[in-house]
Amino acid sequence: MSTRTRTLIRGGLVLTAADELHADVLIEDGRVAALAAHGSDTAAGWTADRILDATDRYVLPGGVDVHTHMELPFGGTFASDTFATGTRAAAWGGTTTIVDFAVQSAGRPLREGLDTWYAKADGNCAIDYAFHMILSDVNEHTLKEMDLLVEEGITSFKLFMAYPGVFYSDDGRILRAMQRSADNGGLIMMHAENGIAIDVLVEQALARGETDPRHHGEVRKSLLEAEATHRAIQLSRVAGSPLYVVHVSAQEAVAELAAARDKGLPVFGETCPQYLFLSTDNLAEPGFEGAKYVCSTPLRPKEHQAALWRGLRTNDLQVVSTDHCPFCFKGQKDLGLGDFSKIPNGLPGVEHRMDLLHQAVVDGHISRRRWIEIACATPARMFGLYPQKGTIAPGADADIVLYDPHTTQTLSAATHHMHVDYSAYEGRTVTGRVETVLSRGDVVIDHGAFTGRAGHGAFIPRSTCQYLN
Ligand code: URP
Ligand code: ZN
Ligand code: ZN
């Protein structure tokens, strides 16, 4: 509950996916109460306990990052951000809601995995959070549990065509889960890479003595991402279910999504900042430095970036999330010294998504409204959080960012707040900076200083996908 009941944000340019308005925003009891044109009689008549001056600032909906992995167990270790550290870093970066992935341990009920994730997050989060469920084992019991989870507000399920022996599901299991979601309204999220073929290429590469991080990118071929994307689309057609493909990185996979969407199919795709701003050049950095950039799907040659940007402009890709999954360079990434296949997969990024996408606005890749659409409004709609999250409108949660679009900043591990010992964007200068952040009306970042608290963040049960409507 907000300690101040009425807050007024005055003089900023309010950006939503639909509009750009010079408007004042009145907040009451944690929610947006009203907007009125700046300087209008209505706005001039408003009184408040606290007034935030947004002159020369953008006023944005808080970012909605629908792909994070706090504390994920992977490759014999755990992602280095806890819900406490990761959500605090997210707030610093202007993200006010995350949707993290609860994990089903193989052979165990979904319920057990979900309860474990509730316990990890409860009382620790600085911002609001929700969960998807990773299905490691599709069987009669877990299929029934999917229905119960949808009723509980866990309305999306991630399946893996990669990682045989860990999270992998074969086509039959995938089809069954898709059929179930066609009935219960859940959204299937697909990690689309042909993991069986990739494992053969990994084995062959290691046998040739190709052990460096750059080989991670070489064996995880873009054609094998495209093939899996195509197969997932066909399976979803057979099942009659919508499909959301996560962390798309290959231009060939974008083409598969575009072809499906041209047929009018309910097929959606997300990409991540690392695929838009980094490349195989980073994986090939000398020594073991490339391990910092090992994630799956892998970074691609720079040439793929144009297709990703185009996909974001044409709406063949709808969402940019981070797939935040940090592992420290020392003590975690180095588990794969001498064998790239043992490098824990994942990159840190939850703090930088809003800024990097603003840089994309500055660079002319996307418009300001598209920035808000792909980072706030559509992720909220896609995962049943809209209009509580993702917009600034009467009745919405007052999750709001005052954004300075002119100041420059240099991204660095020395200054970021994520619990990880390197930055994937070390030394990169971007224009724009999060200044002040409100979560349900409470100021959690005040001119760059953290003023929130662990436990402020609440679990948000989600409705089913609203993007189809
Ligand atoms: O490399 C990645 N993406 N790590 C996190 C797990 C996943 O596949 O999303
Ligand atoms: Zn994945
Ligand atoms: Zn992920």
Short mmCIF file of C-alpha atoms and ligand atoms in Angstrom, two decimals:
data_model
loop_
_atom_site.label_atom_id
_atom_site.label_comp_id
_atom_site.label_asym_id
_atom_site.label_seq_id
_atom_site.Cartn_x
_atom_site.Cartn_y
_atom_site.Cartn_z
CA MET A 1 0.00 0.00 0.00
CA SER A 2 1.29 3.43 -0.93
CA THR A 3 2.20 5.64 2.03
CA ARG A 4 1.15 8.76 0.09
CA THR A 5 -2.28 8.58 -1.38
CA ARG A 6 -2.16 11.27 -4.12
CA THR A 7 0.81 11.86 -6.40
CA LEU A 8 0.94 14.18 -9.39
CA ILE A 9 3.44 13.78 -12.23
CA ARG A 10 3.54 17.14 -13.91
CA GLY A 11 4.87 18.47 -17.18
CA GLY A 12 6.19 15.37 -18.94
CA LEU A 13 5.57 13.79 -22.33
CA VAL A 14 3.44 10.71 -21.61
CA LEU A 15 4.32 7.86 -23.97
CA THR A 16 2.13 4.82 -24.43
CA ALA A 17 1.93 2.33 -27.28
CA ALA A 18 -0.97 4.36 -28.66
CA ASP A 19 -0.21 8.01 -27.89
CA GLU A 20 2.27 10.76 -27.10
CA LEU A 21 0.62 13.38 -24.89
CA HIS A 22 1.87 16.41 -22.99
CA ALA A 23 -0.17 15.44 -19.96
CA ASP A 24 -0.14 15.45 -16.19
CA VAL A 25 -0.82 12.14 -14.46
CA LEU A 26 -2.75 11.90 -11.20
CA ILE A 27 -2.15 8.82 -9.05
CA GLU A 28 -4.40 7.77 -6.21
CA ASP A 29 -3.83 4.79 -3.94
CA GLY A 30 -1.32 3.15 -6.23
CA ARG A 31 -3.33 3.48 -9.44
CA VAL A 32 -3.55 5.98 -12.24
CA ALA A 33 -6.63 8.08 -11.46
CA ALA A 34 -6.63 10.47 -14.42
CA LEU A 35 -4.62 12.16 -17.16
CA ALA A 36 -5.22 15.72 -18.30
CA ALA A 37 -3.49 17.97 -20.80
CA HIS A 38 -0.65 19.86 -19.18
CA GLY A 39 -1.75 23.43 -18.51
CA SER A 40 -5.45 22.59 -18.79
CA ASP A 41 -7.88 23.84 -16.14
CA THR A 42 -8.45 20.24 -15.05
CA ALA A 43 -4.76 19.56 -14.44
CA ALA A 44 -4.23 22.97 -12.83
CA GLY A 45 -7.00 22.18 -10.33
CA TRP A 46 -5.40 18.95 -9.08
CA THR A 47 -3.85 18.87 -5.62
CA ALA A 48 -1.54 16.12 -4.38
CA ASP A 49 0.57 15.06 -1.40
CA ARG A 50 3.57 14.76 -3.69
CA ILE A 51 4.37 16.40 -7.00
CA LEU A 52 7.01 14.96 -9.32
CA ASP A 53 8.36 17.42 -11.87
CA ALA A 54 8.65 15.68 -15.27
CA THR A 55 9.64 18.72 -17.32
CA ASP A 56 11.80 17.59 -20.27
CA ARG A 57 11.19 13.97 -19.28
CA TYR A 58 9.28 11.13 -20.88
CA VAL A 59 6.65 9.54 -18.66
CA LEU A 60 6.53 5.83 -19.55
CA PRO A 61 4.66 2.77 -18.35
CA GLY A 62 7.04 0.61 -16.32
CA GLY A 63 8.77 -2.01 -18.43
CA VAL A 64 7.32 -5.52 -18.53
CA ASP A 65 10.06 -8.14 -18.96
CA VAL A 66 8.38 -11.47 -19.64
CA HIS A 67 11.52 -13.61 -19.78
CA THR A 68 13.79 -13.77 -16.72
CA HIS A 69 15.50 -16.60 -14.86
CA MET A 70 16.33 -15.53 -11.31
CA GLU A 71 18.17 -18.32 -9.44
CA LEU A 72 17.72 -20.75 -12.37
CA PRO A 73 19.54 -24.06 -11.83
CA PHE A 74 21.58 -24.70 -15.00
CA GLY A 75 24.67 -26.71 -15.85
CA GLY A 76 25.50 -27.54 -12.24
CA THR A 77 25.15 -23.99 -10.93
CA PHE A 78 22.49 -21.31 -10.37
CA ALA A 79 21.83 -18.01 -12.13
CA SER A 80 23.59 -15.46 -9.94
CA ASP A 81 20.73 -12.99 -9.41
CA THR A 82 18.28 -13.81 -6.67
CA PHE A 83 14.76 -12.44 -6.80
CA ALA A 84 15.98 -9.73 -4.39
CA THR A 85 19.00 -8.60 -6.41
CA GLY A 86 17.47 -9.17 -9.84
CA THR A 87 14.23 -7.29 -9.22
CA ARG A 88 16.13 -4.38 -7.66
CA ALA A 89 18.33 -4.18 -10.74
CA ALA A 90 15.22 -4.37 -12.93
CA ALA A 91 13.75 -1.38 -11.07
CA TRP A 92 16.93 0.62 -11.65
CA GLY A 93 16.46 -0.07 -15.34
CA GLY A 94 12.82 1.01 -15.47
CA THR A 95 11.26 -2.45 -15.44
CA THR A 96 8.43 -2.78 -12.93
CA THR A 97 7.11 -6.26 -13.73
CA ILE A 98 8.93 -9.49 -14.51
CA VAL A 99 7.54 -12.85 -15.55
CA ASP A 100 10.02 -15.47 -14.40
CA PHE A 101 10.11 -19.19 -15.18
CA ALA A 102 9.20 -21.69 -12.46
CA VAL A 103 10.83 -25.03 -13.26
CA GLN A 104 9.35 -28.52 -13.08
CA SER A 105 12.05 -30.95 -11.99
CA ALA A 106 11.94 -34.04 -14.19
CA GLY A 107 9.59 -36.65 -12.76
CA ARG A 108 8.12 -34.26 -10.20
CA PRO A 109 4.73 -32.50 -10.26
CA LEU A 110 4.36 -28.98 -11.65
CA ARG A 111 2.88 -28.03 -8.26
CA GLU A 112 6.15 -28.79 -6.50
CA GLY A 113 8.20 -26.69 -8.93
CA LEU A 114 5.77 -23.81 -8.79
CA ASP A 115 5.66 -23.81 -4.98
CA THR A 116 9.45 -23.72 -4.93
CA TRP A 117 9.40 -20.60 -7.12
CA TYR A 118 6.68 -18.94 -5.02
CA ALA A 119 8.92 -19.48 -2.00
CA LYS A 120 12.02 -18.10 -3.73
CA ALA A 121 10.21 -14.89 -4.70
CA ASP A 122 7.92 -14.34 -1.72
CA GLY A 123 9.00 -11.37 0.39
CA ASN A 124 12.08 -10.71 -1.74
CA CYS A 125 10.96 -8.78 -4.79
CA ALA A 126 11.27 -5.04 -5.25
CA ILE A 127 8.80 -5.03 -8.16
CA ASP A 128 5.77 -7.08 -9.14
CA TYR A 129 6.25 -10.53 -10.58
CA ALA A 130 4.42 -13.43 -12.20
CA PHE A 131 5.42 -16.89 -13.36
CA HIS A 132 5.44 -19.06 -16.45
CA MET A 133 5.97 -22.80 -15.93
CA ILE A 134 8.74 -24.79 -17.60
CA LEU A 135 7.47 -28.26 -18.51
CA SER A 136 10.30 -30.78 -18.30
CA ASP A 137 8.07 -33.83 -18.33
CA VAL A 138 4.75 -33.91 -20.22
CA ASN A 139 2.60 -36.80 -18.96
CA GLU A 140 -1.05 -37.45 -18.01
CA HIS A 141 -0.56 -35.91 -14.57
CA THR A 142 1.24 -32.78 -15.71
CA LEU A 143 -1.29 -32.25 -18.51
CA LYS A 144 -4.05 -32.14 -15.88
CA GLU A 145 -1.98 -29.85 -13.71
CA MET A 146 -1.70 -27.39 -16.61
CA ASP A 147 -5.45 -26.71 -16.31
CA LEU A 148 -5.12 -25.98 -12.59
CA LEU A 149 -2.18 -23.66 -13.17
CA VAL A 150 -4.10 -21.66 -15.78
CA GLU A 151 -6.86 -21.16 -13.20
CA GLU A 152 -4.22 -20.03 -10.69
CA GLY A 153 -2.85 -17.35 -13.02
CA ILE A 154 0.10 -19.29 -14.43
CA THR A 155 -1.15 -19.10 -18.00
CA SER A 156 1.93 -19.91 -20.09
CA PHE A 157 4.19 -22.94 -20.40
CA LYS A 158 7.68 -23.17 -21.81
CA LEU A 159 8.74 -26.25 -23.73
CA PHE A 160 12.22 -27.03 -25.03
CA MET A 161 13.15 -28.60 -28.35
CA ALA A 162 16.76 -28.24 -27.11
CA TYR A 163 18.75 -29.61 -24.13
CA PRO A 164 18.13 -33.39 -24.51
CA GLY A 165 18.22 -35.09 -21.12
CA VAL A 166 17.45 -31.88 -19.26
CA PHE A 167 14.43 -29.86 -20.37
CA TYR A 168 13.91 -31.48 -23.81
CA SER A 169 10.45 -32.60 -24.98
CA ASP A 170 9.97 -34.73 -28.09
CA ASP A 171 7.39 -33.84 -30.74
CA GLY A 172 4.73 -36.12 -29.24
CA ARG A 173 5.00 -34.47 -25.83
CA ILE A 174 4.99 -31.05 -27.44
CA LEU A 175 1.86 -31.90 -29.41
CA ARG A 176 0.08 -33.12 -26.28
CA ALA A 177 0.94 -29.97 -24.35
CA MET A 178 -0.20 -27.82 -27.27
CA GLN A 179 -3.49 -29.72 -27.51
CA ARG A 180 -4.03 -29.14 -23.80
CA SER A 181 -3.30 -25.45 -24.08
CA ALA A 182 -5.69 -25.20 -27.04
CA ASP A 183 -8.37 -26.33 -24.55
CA ASN A 184 -7.38 -24.47 -21.41
CA GLY A 185 -6.26 -21.16 -22.93
CA GLY A 186 -2.60 -21.45 -21.92
CA LEU A 187 0.10 -20.11 -24.22
CA ILE A 188 2.94 -22.41 -25.26
CA MET A 189 6.35 -20.71 -25.31
CA MET A 190 8.88 -22.58 -27.38
CA HIS A 191 12.66 -22.79 -27.15
CA ALA A 192 13.03 -23.65 -30.82
CA GLU A 193 16.37 -25.32 -31.57
CA ASN A 194 16.87 -28.88 -32.82
CA GLY A 195 18.71 -30.09 -29.72
CA ILE A 196 19.18 -33.66 -30.95
CA ALA A 197 21.07 -32.51 -34.05
CA ILE A 198 22.97 -29.86 -32.06
CA ASP A 199 24.22 -32.48 -29.60
CA VAL A 200 25.71 -34.48 -32.52
CA LEU A 201 27.51 -31.36 -33.76
CA VAL A 202 28.75 -30.58 -30.23
CA GLU A 203 30.23 -34.06 -29.90
CA GLN A 204 31.91 -33.81 -33.32
CA ALA A 205 33.32 -30.35 -32.60
CA LEU A 206 34.78 -31.43 -29.26
CA ALA A 207 36.30 -34.52 -30.93
CA ARG A 208 38.07 -32.18 -33.37
CA GLY A 209 39.47 -30.23 -30.41
CA GLU A 210 37.18 -27.24 -31.01
CA THR A 211 36.60 -26.31 -27.39
CA ASP A 212 36.50 -22.48 -27.38
CA PRO A 213 33.33 -20.46 -26.68
CA ARG A 214 33.00 -19.41 -30.32
CA HIS A 215 32.20 -23.02 -31.26
CA HIS A 216 29.01 -22.73 -29.20
CA GLY A 217 27.73 -20.38 -31.88
CA GLU A 218 28.99 -22.56 -34.72
CA VAL A 219 27.30 -25.81 -33.67
CA ARG A 220 23.97 -24.18 -32.78
CA LYS A 221 23.28 -23.46 -36.42
CA SER A 222 20.71 -20.93 -37.52
CA LEU A 223 19.20 -23.59 -39.81
CA LEU A 224 18.54 -25.73 -36.75
CA GLU A 225 16.75 -22.80 -35.10
CA ALA A 226 14.72 -22.28 -38.29
CA GLU A 227 13.92 -25.99 -38.62
CA ALA A 228 12.67 -26.19 -35.04
CA THR A 229 10.68 -22.97 -35.44
CA HIS A 230 9.03 -24.40 -38.56
CA ARG A 231 8.26 -27.69 -36.78
CA ALA A 232 6.83 -25.91 -33.74
CA ILE A 233 4.58 -23.87 -36.01
CA GLN A 234 3.29 -26.98 -37.79
CA LEU A 235 2.68 -28.76 -34.48
CA SER A 236 0.75 -25.75 -33.17
CA ARG A 237 -1.37 -25.75 -36.35
CA VAL A 238 -2.18 -29.43 -35.86
CA ALA A 239 -3.06 -28.78 -32.21
CA GLY A 240 -5.02 -25.61 -32.98
CA SER A 241 -3.10 -23.62 -30.38
CA PRO A 242 -1.31 -20.28 -30.54
CA LEU A 243 2.48 -20.30 -30.25
CA TYR A 244 5.02 -17.86 -28.83
CA VAL A 245 8.63 -18.53 -29.86
CA VAL A 246 11.14 -17.25 -27.31
CA HIS A 247 14.56 -15.68 -27.88
CA VAL A 248 14.52 -15.65 -31.70
CA SER A 249 17.98 -14.88 -33.02
CA ALA A 250 18.30 -16.25 -36.60
CA GLN A 251 17.04 -14.43 -39.67
CA GLU A 252 15.84 -17.78 -41.03
CA ALA A 253 13.65 -18.24 -37.93
CA VAL A 254 12.18 -14.74 -38.39
CA ALA A 255 11.31 -15.77 -41.96
CA GLU A 256 9.45 -18.85 -40.64
CA LEU A 257 7.45 -16.67 -38.24
CA ALA A 258 6.71 -14.12 -40.96
CA ALA A 259 5.51 -16.83 -43.37
CA ALA A 260 3.21 -18.27 -40.68
CA ARG A 261 1.83 -14.86 -39.82
CA ASP A 262 1.25 -14.13 -43.52
CA LYS A 263 -1.02 -17.19 -43.46
CA GLY A 264 -2.91 -15.56 -40.58
CA LEU A 265 -1.70 -18.04 -37.96
CA PRO A 266 -1.58 -17.01 -34.26
CA VAL A 267 2.20 -17.31 -34.07
CA PHE A 268 4.27 -14.80 -32.12
CA GLY A 269 7.96 -14.16 -31.57
CA GLU A 270 10.21 -12.47 -29.08
CA THR A 271 13.80 -11.38 -29.46
CA CYS A 272 16.23 -10.00 -26.90
CA PRO A 273 18.69 -7.06 -26.75
CA GLN A 274 21.70 -9.37 -26.98
CA TYR A 275 20.64 -10.47 -30.48
CA LEU A 276 20.01 -6.89 -31.54
CA PHE A 277 23.25 -5.39 -30.20
CA LEU A 278 25.79 -8.25 -29.89
CA SER A 279 27.07 -10.84 -32.36
CA THR A 280 29.38 -13.80 -32.97
CA ASP A 281 32.21 -11.22 -32.88
CA ASN A 282 31.67 -11.16 -29.12
CA LEU A 283 31.68 -14.97 -28.87
CA ALA A 284 35.03 -14.90 -30.68
CA GLU A 285 36.67 -12.45 -28.24
CA PRO A 286 40.17 -13.66 -27.33
CA GLY A 287 41.03 -16.05 -24.53
CA PHE A 288 37.96 -17.26 -22.73
CA GLU A 289 36.19 -13.84 -22.91
CA GLY A 290 33.66 -15.23 -25.40
CA ALA A 291 32.12 -17.30 -22.58
CA LYS A 292 30.49 -14.10 -21.33
CA TYR A 293 28.26 -14.22 -24.41
CA VAL A 294 27.29 -17.90 -24.40
CA CYS A 295 23.52 -18.22 -24.44
CA SER A 296 20.99 -20.27 -26.40
CA THR A 297 19.77 -19.57 -28.95
CA PRO A 298 23.28 -18.23 -29.64
CA LEU A 299 24.41 -14.83 -30.81
CA ARG A 300 24.48 -14.71 -34.62
CA PRO A 301 26.67 -12.95 -37.19
CA LYS A 302 25.87 -9.21 -37.36
CA GLU A 303 24.00 -9.69 -40.67
CA HIS A 304 21.07 -11.25 -38.79
CA GLN A 305 20.38 -8.05 -36.86
CA ALA A 306 18.73 -6.27 -39.78
CA ALA A 307 16.10 -9.03 -40.03
CA LEU A 308 15.39 -8.77 -36.30
CA TRP A 309 14.95 -5.00 -36.45
CA ARG A 310 12.75 -5.37 -39.53
CA GLY A 311 10.69 -8.03 -37.76
CA LEU A 312 10.16 -5.68 -34.84
CA ARG A 313 9.01 -2.92 -37.18
CA THR A 314 6.69 -5.14 -39.24
CA ASN A 315 5.28 -6.90 -36.15
CA ASP A 316 6.56 -10.30 -37.23
CA LEU A 317 8.30 -10.06 -33.84
CA GLN A 318 6.12 -8.58 -31.12
CA VAL A 319 8.16 -8.52 -27.90
CA VAL A 320 11.65 -7.73 -26.67
CA SER A 321 12.45 -9.39 -23.36
CA THR A 322 15.85 -10.01 -21.81
CA ASP A 323 16.10 -13.77 -21.10
CA HIS A 324 18.05 -12.45 -18.10
CA CYS A 325 20.05 -15.46 -16.89
CA PRO A 326 23.34 -14.24 -15.39
CA PHE A 327 26.33 -16.37 -14.51
CA CYS A 328 29.53 -14.84 -13.14
CA PHE A 329 32.58 -15.02 -15.39
CA LYS A 330 34.71 -16.20 -12.49
CA GLY A 331 33.42 -19.34 -10.81
CA GLN A 332 30.50 -20.03 -13.16
CA LYS A 333 31.22 -19.39 -16.85
CA ASP A 334 34.65 -20.92 -16.27
CA LEU A 335 33.02 -24.31 -15.64
CA GLY A 336 33.35 -24.53 -19.42
CA LEU A 337 37.09 -23.83 -19.69
CA GLY A 338 38.33 -26.36 -22.22
CA ASP A 339 34.78 -27.47 -23.18
CA PHE A 340 32.35 -24.85 -24.51
CA SER A 341 29.39 -27.21 -23.94
CA LYS A 342 29.87 -26.89 -20.17
CA ILE A 343 29.61 -23.09 -20.11
CA PRO A 344 26.35 -22.21 -18.33
CA ASN A 345 24.02 -20.68 -20.92
CA GLY A 346 22.74 -17.19 -20.31
CA LEU A 347 23.44 -13.46 -20.24
CA PRO A 348 22.68 -10.69 -17.76
CA GLY A 349 20.44 -7.93 -19.07
CA VAL A 350 17.35 -7.18 -16.98
CA GLU A 351 18.71 -3.74 -16.07
CA HIS A 352 19.44 -2.52 -19.58
CA ARG A 353 16.50 -3.44 -21.80
CA MET A 354 14.64 -0.13 -21.59
CA ASP A 355 17.82 1.90 -22.18
CA LEU A 356 19.05 -0.24 -25.08
CA LEU A 357 15.67 -0.01 -26.76
CA HIS A 358 15.64 3.74 -26.26
CA GLN A 359 19.00 3.75 -28.01
CA ALA A 360 17.23 1.91 -30.86
CA VAL A 361 14.80 4.84 -31.00
CA VAL A 362 17.72 7.27 -31.11
CA ASP A 363 19.36 5.19 -33.86
CA GLY A 364 16.16 5.18 -35.91
CA HIS A 365 15.40 1.44 -35.74
CA ILE A 366 12.01 1.90 -34.07
CA SER A 367 9.67 4.74 -33.11
CA ARG A 368 9.07 5.92 -29.56
CA ARG A 369 5.63 4.34 -29.47
CA ARG A 370 6.97 1.07 -30.85
CA TRP A 371 9.53 1.13 -28.00
CA ILE A 372 6.69 1.19 -25.49
CA GLU A 373 4.71 -1.37 -27.47
CA ILE A 374 7.43 -4.04 -27.60
CA ALA A 375 8.77 -3.43 -24.08
CA CYS A 376 5.59 -2.69 -22.08
CA ALA A 377 2.19 -2.96 -23.74
CA THR A 378 2.47 -6.07 -25.92
CA PRO A 379 4.30 -8.22 -23.35
CA ALA A 380 1.54 -7.29 -20.89
CA ARG A 381 -1.18 -8.17 -23.42
CA MET A 382 0.54 -11.34 -24.59
CA PHE A 383 0.73 -12.67 -21.04
CA GLY A 384 -2.56 -11.48 -19.58
CA LEU A 385 -1.42 -8.48 -17.56
CA TYR A 386 -3.03 -5.66 -19.53
CA PRO A 387 -4.18 -2.96 -18.74
CA GLN A 388 -3.10 -3.43 -15.11
CA LYS A 389 0.44 -3.34 -16.51
CA GLY A 390 1.95 -1.98 -19.72
CA THR A 391 0.14 1.34 -20.09
CA ILE A 392 -0.68 4.61 -18.38
CA ALA A 393 -4.45 4.87 -18.25
CA PRO A 394 -7.10 5.38 -15.58
CA GLY A 395 -7.32 2.23 -13.47
CA ALA A 396 -3.88 0.91 -14.41
CA ASP A 397 -1.31 0.24 -11.70
CA ALA A 398 0.81 3.35 -11.28
CA ASP A 399 3.98 1.63 -12.51
CA ILE A 400 5.60 4.65 -14.12
CA VAL A 401 9.07 5.70 -15.23
CA LEU A 402 10.31 9.27 -15.52
CA TYR A 403 12.87 8.96 -18.29
CA ASP A 404 15.55 11.49 -19.21
CA PRO A 405 16.01 11.04 -22.98
CA HIS A 406 19.03 13.37 -23.27
CA THR A 407 21.59 12.27 -20.65
CA THR A 408 24.18 9.76 -21.81
CA GLN A 409 25.47 6.87 -19.70
CA THR A 410 28.14 4.22 -20.13
CA LEU A 411 27.10 0.68 -19.26
CA SER A 412 29.58 -1.17 -17.07
CA ALA A 413 29.88 -3.88 -14.43
CA ALA A 414 31.37 -1.17 -12.21
CA THR A 415 28.07 0.69 -12.12
CA HIS A 416 25.32 -1.82 -12.85
CA HIS A 417 23.26 -3.35 -10.05
CA MET A 418 22.84 -6.92 -11.32
CA HIS A 419 24.62 -9.50 -9.18
CA VAL A 420 27.14 -10.55 -11.80
CA ASP A 421 30.82 -9.73 -12.27
CA TYR A 422 30.74 -8.56 -15.89
CA SER A 423 28.61 -6.57 -18.28
CA ALA A 424 27.76 -7.90 -21.74
CA TYR A 425 27.67 -4.22 -22.79
CA GLU A 426 30.88 -3.06 -21.04
CA GLY A 427 31.85 0.43 -22.20
CA ARG A 428 28.83 0.97 -24.46
CA THR A 429 27.48 4.51 -24.28
CA VAL A 430 23.73 4.97 -24.65
CA THR A 431 21.61 8.08 -24.75
CA GLY A 432 18.84 8.20 -22.16
CA ARG A 433 18.53 7.18 -18.55
CA VAL A 434 15.90 6.08 -16.08
CA GLU A 435 15.52 8.81 -13.48
CA THR A 436 12.60 7.94 -11.20
CA VAL A 437 10.46 4.80 -11.01
CA LEU A 438 7.12 4.23 -9.33
CA SER A 439 5.73 0.80 -8.57
CA ARG A 440 2.02 0.89 -7.71
CA GLY A 441 2.48 4.55 -6.79
CA ASP A 442 5.49 4.05 -4.51
CA VAL A 443 8.75 5.66 -5.59
CA VAL A 444 11.23 2.77 -5.80
CA ILE A 445 13.96 4.65 -7.69
CA ASP A 446 14.34 8.36 -6.90
CA HIS A 447 16.71 10.24 -9.21
CA GLY A 448 18.82 7.11 -9.57
CA ALA A 449 18.76 6.09 -5.89
CA PHE A 450 16.99 2.92 -4.78
CA THR A 451 14.18 3.79 -2.35
CA GLY A 452 12.18 0.58 -2.64
CA ARG A 453 12.30 -2.52 -0.50
CA ALA A 454 12.40 -6.27 -0.79
CA GLY A 455 8.85 -7.51 -0.35
CA HIS A 456 7.17 -4.52 -1.98
CA GLY A 457 6.78 -6.59 -5.15
CA ALA A 458 3.62 -8.68 -5.28
CA PHE A 459 2.75 -11.85 -7.16
CA ILE A 460 0.36 -11.02 -10.00
CA PRO A 461 -1.89 -13.83 -11.23
CA ARG A 462 -2.37 -13.49 -14.98
CA SER A 463 -5.33 -13.95 -17.26
CA THR A 464 -4.85 -15.83 -20.53
CA CYS A 465 -3.25 -14.25 -23.60
CA GLN A 466 -5.04 -11.06 -24.60
CA TYR A 467 -3.08 -10.49 -27.78
CA LEU A 468 -5.37 -12.68 -29.86
CA ASN A 469 -8.42 -10.58 -29.06
O1 URP B 1 20.92 -19.24 -22.68
C1 URP B 1 19.82 -19.12 -22.18
N1 URP B 1 18.84 -18.64 -22.89
N2 URP B 1 19.63 -19.48 -20.90
C2 URP B 1 18.41 -19.52 -20.21
C3 URP B 1 17.59 -20.74 -20.52
C4 URP B 1 16.78 -20.56 -21.78
O2 URP B 1 16.90 -21.40 -22.66
O3 URP B 1 16.03 -19.61 -21.89
ZN ZN B 2 15.24 -21.03 -23.90
ZN ZN B 3 15.25 -18.18 -21.07
#
